[in-house]
Amino acid sequence: DALRRYGTIIYADSSVRFNSNSFNPVLIDNYIRGFAVRELPGHFLSCFTHTDTFTWFNQSYRNFESIYIAEAGFLVVTDTFLTRLIMKAWLTCALESDCLITHQSRTKCKETSSSKHRYDQSAMIIILTYFFFQGNKETWGDQKLNDPAPYDMFTSVPKNLGDIIRGAYEQYYLSRKQNS
């Protein structure tokens, strides 16, 4: 409803601290792509997603071994036909217990032994991978490098726009009013 009403939604969770209000490059770029998140290079989707989630999407984790996961804590969505399809698929997955919260399922990761499952992020990237062609995969020395995915906002976000600070304490947040 908010997406249709306002045209573009900028979502940031409580770990995002904005240093600037210069959203124009992100908004202009997002009119073209429609959906933007920040990729996490070196964090592969198959390492943070239970195999049952891939099964729900009728996919194998092997198809996603070289796809980076992206943060769901800061995203920009512009109302287009494509983003409506993405949001519908994401919402459908969220409402199905076999999709997001898979019990007794494990990750299968060849890079590391990870047992963390990033529920919303995993589903989001599986869906985005359907709609956007992934960048080229290359090896440089001992590093595996990917071109940024088409939905990676890193190319349009000004460096000083904000920081992600996990577990930060805010001095005056939810504090009692001092009597004068």
Coordinates of C-alpha atoms in Angstrom, one line a residue:
D1 CA 0.0 0.0 0.0
A2 CA 2.7 2.5 0.9
L3 CA 4.7 1.6 -2.2
R4 CA 1.7 2.3 -4.5
R5 CA 0.8 5.5 -2.5
Y6 CA 4.3 7.1 -2.4
G7 CA 6.1 5.5 -5.4
T8 CA 9.3 4.8 -3.6
I9 CA 10.1 3.4 -0.2
I10 CA 13.4 3.8 1.6
Y11 CA 13.7 1.2 4.4
A12 CA 16.4 1.3 7.0
D13 CA 16.5 -0.8 10.2
S14 CA 17.8 0.5 13.5
S15 CA 21.4 -0.2 12.7
V16 CA 21.5 2.4 10.0
R17 CA 22.8 5.9 10.9
F18 CA 22.3 8.5 8.2
N19 CA 25.1 11.1 7.9
S20 CA 23.4 13.0 5.0
N21 CA 20.1 13.5 3.3
S22 CA 21.4 13.3 -0.3
F23 CA 19.2 10.5 -1.5
N24 CA 18.9 11.9 -5.1
P25 CA 21.6 9.6 -6.6
V26 CA 20.0 6.5 -5.1
L27 CA 16.4 7.6 -6.1
I28 CA 17.4 8.5 -9.7
D29 CA 19.3 5.2 -10.1
N30 CA 16.4 3.3 -8.6
Y31 CA 13.9 4.6 -11.2
I32 CA 15.9 2.4 -13.6
R33 CA 16.4 -0.7 -11.5
G34 CA 13.4 -0.6 -9.2
F35 CA 14.9 -2.5 -6.3
A36 CA 18.2 -1.8 -4.6
V37 CA 20.0 -3.4 -1.7
R38 CA 23.6 -3.6 -0.6
E39 CA 25.5 -6.8 -1.5
L40 CA 27.9 -8.3 1.0
P41 CA 30.9 -9.5 -1.0
G42 CA 32.4 -12.7 0.3
H43 CA 29.2 -13.7 2.1
F44 CA 27.7 -16.4 -0.2
L45 CA 23.9 -17.0 -0.2
S46 CA 24.3 -20.8 0.1
C47 CA 26.2 -20.3 3.4
F48 CA 23.3 -18.4 5.0
T49 CA 20.2 -20.2 3.6
H50 CA 18.7 -23.5 4.7
T51 CA 18.3 -26.0 1.9
D52 CA 14.5 -26.2 2.6
T53 CA 14.2 -22.5 1.5
F54 CA 15.8 -23.4 -1.8
T55 CA 13.5 -26.3 -2.1
W56 CA 10.4 -24.1 -1.5
F57 CA 11.6 -22.0 -4.5
N58 CA 12.1 -25.3 -6.5
Q59 CA 15.9 -24.6 -6.6
S60 CA 19.1 -26.2 -5.5
Y61 CA 21.6 -24.5 -3.3
R62 CA 24.2 -25.4 -5.8
N63 CA 22.7 -22.8 -8.2
F64 CA 23.5 -20.1 -5.7
E65 CA 27.0 -21.0 -4.5
S66 CA 28.6 -18.0 -6.1
I67 CA 25.8 -15.5 -5.4
Y68 CA 26.5 -13.0 -2.7
I69 CA 23.8 -12.4 0.0
A70 CA 22.7 -8.8 0.5
E71 CA 21.7 -6.8 3.5
A72 CA 17.9 -6.4 4.2
G73 CA 18.6 -3.6 6.7
F74 CA 18.7 -0.9 4.0
L75 CA 16.8 -1.1 0.8
V76 CA 15.1 1.1 -1.7
V77 CA 12.1 0.0 -3.7
T78 CA 10.4 2.0 -6.5
D79 CA 6.9 1.0 -7.6
T80 CA 7.2 -0.8 -11.0
F81 CA 5.6 -3.8 -12.5
L82 CA 8.8 -5.8 -11.8
T83 CA 9.0 -4.7 -8.1
R84 CA 5.4 -5.6 -7.6
L85 CA 6.3 -9.1 -8.7
I86 CA 9.3 -9.2 -6.4
M87 CA 7.3 -7.9 -3.4
K88 CA 4.5 -10.4 -4.1
A89 CA 6.9 -13.3 -4.2
W90 CA 8.7 -12.1 -1.0
L91 CA 5.4 -11.7 0.8
T92 CA 4.1 -15.1 -0.3
C93 CA 7.3 -16.7 1.0
A94 CA 7.0 -14.8 4.3
L95 CA 3.5 -16.1 4.8
E96 CA 4.5 -19.7 4.2
S97 CA 6.1 -21.5 7.2
D98 CA 8.0 -23.9 4.9
C99 CA 9.8 -21.0 3.1
L100 CA 11.3 -18.7 5.7
I101 CA 11.3 -20.6 9.0
T102 CA 12.4 -24.1 8.0
H103 CA 12.8 -26.5 10.9
Q104 CA 15.7 -29.0 11.1
S105 CA 17.1 -27.8 7.8
R106 CA 20.8 -26.9 7.5
T107 CA 22.9 -24.8 5.2
K108 CA 25.3 -26.5 2.8
C109 CA 28.3 -24.3 2.3
K110 CA 31.6 -25.2 0.7
E111 CA 33.2 -21.9 1.7
T112 CA 32.7 -22.0 5.5
S113 CA 30.8 -24.0 8.0
S114 CA 28.0 -21.6 8.8
S115 CA 24.8 -22.4 10.6
K116 CA 23.2 -18.9 10.6
H117 CA 20.1 -18.6 8.5
R118 CA 19.2 -15.1 7.4
Y119 CA 15.5 -15.7 6.7
D120 CA 14.3 -12.5 5.0
Q121 CA 17.6 -11.8 3.3
S122 CA 17.8 -15.3 1.8
A123 CA 14.4 -15.2 0.3
M124 CA 14.9 -11.7 -1.0
I125 CA 18.1 -12.7 -2.9
I126 CA 16.7 -15.9 -4.3
I127 CA 13.8 -13.8 -5.7
L128 CA 16.1 -11.0 -7.0
T129 CA 18.3 -13.6 -8.7
Y130 CA 15.2 -14.7 -10.7
F131 CA 14.6 -11.2 -12.0
F132 CA 18.1 -9.8 -12.4
F133 CA 21.0 -11.4 -14.3
Q134 CA 24.0 -11.8 -12.0
G135 CA 27.4 -10.3 -12.8
N136 CA 30.4 -12.1 -14.2
K137 CA 32.3 -14.4 -11.9
E138 CA 36.1 -14.1 -12.0
T139 CA 39.2 -15.2 -10.1
W140 CA 42.0 -12.8 -9.3
G141 CA 44.8 -14.7 -7.7
D142 CA 43.3 -16.5 -4.7
Q143 CA 40.2 -14.2 -4.6
K144 CA 36.9 -14.9 -6.2
L145 CA 35.3 -11.7 -7.5
N146 CA 31.9 -11.0 -8.8
D147 CA 30.7 -7.9 -10.8
P148 CA 28.1 -6.1 -8.7
A149 CA 24.6 -7.5 -9.1
P150 CA 22.2 -5.2 -11.0
Y151 CA 20.3 -4.6 -7.7
D152 CA 23.5 -3.7 -5.7
M153 CA 23.1 -0.1 -4.6
F154 CA 26.8 0.4 -3.9
T155 CA 27.3 2.0 -7.3
S156 CA 24.8 4.8 -6.6
V157 CA 25.1 5.4 -2.9
P158 CA 27.2 8.3 -1.8
K159 CA 30.0 7.1 0.5
N160 CA 28.9 9.6 3.3
L161 CA 25.2 8.8 3.1
G162 CA 25.3 6.6 6.2
D163 CA 26.9 3.9 8.3
I164 CA 25.7 0.5 9.5
I165 CA 26.5 0.2 13.2
R166 CA 25.3 -3.0 14.9
G167 CA 24.5 -3.0 18.6
A168 CA 25.1 0.8 19.0
Y169 CA 23.9 2.4 22.1
E170 CA 21.9 5.6 21.7
Q171 CA 22.2 7.8 24.8
Y172 CA 18.8 9.4 24.8
Y173 CA 16.7 6.6 23.1
L174 CA 13.9 5.4 25.3
S175 CA 15.2 7.3 28.3
R176 CA 13.1 9.0 30.9
K177 CA 12.4 12.6 30.8
Q178 CA 14.4 14.5 33.4
N179 CA 12.4 16.6 35.8
S180 CA 13.6 20.2 35.9

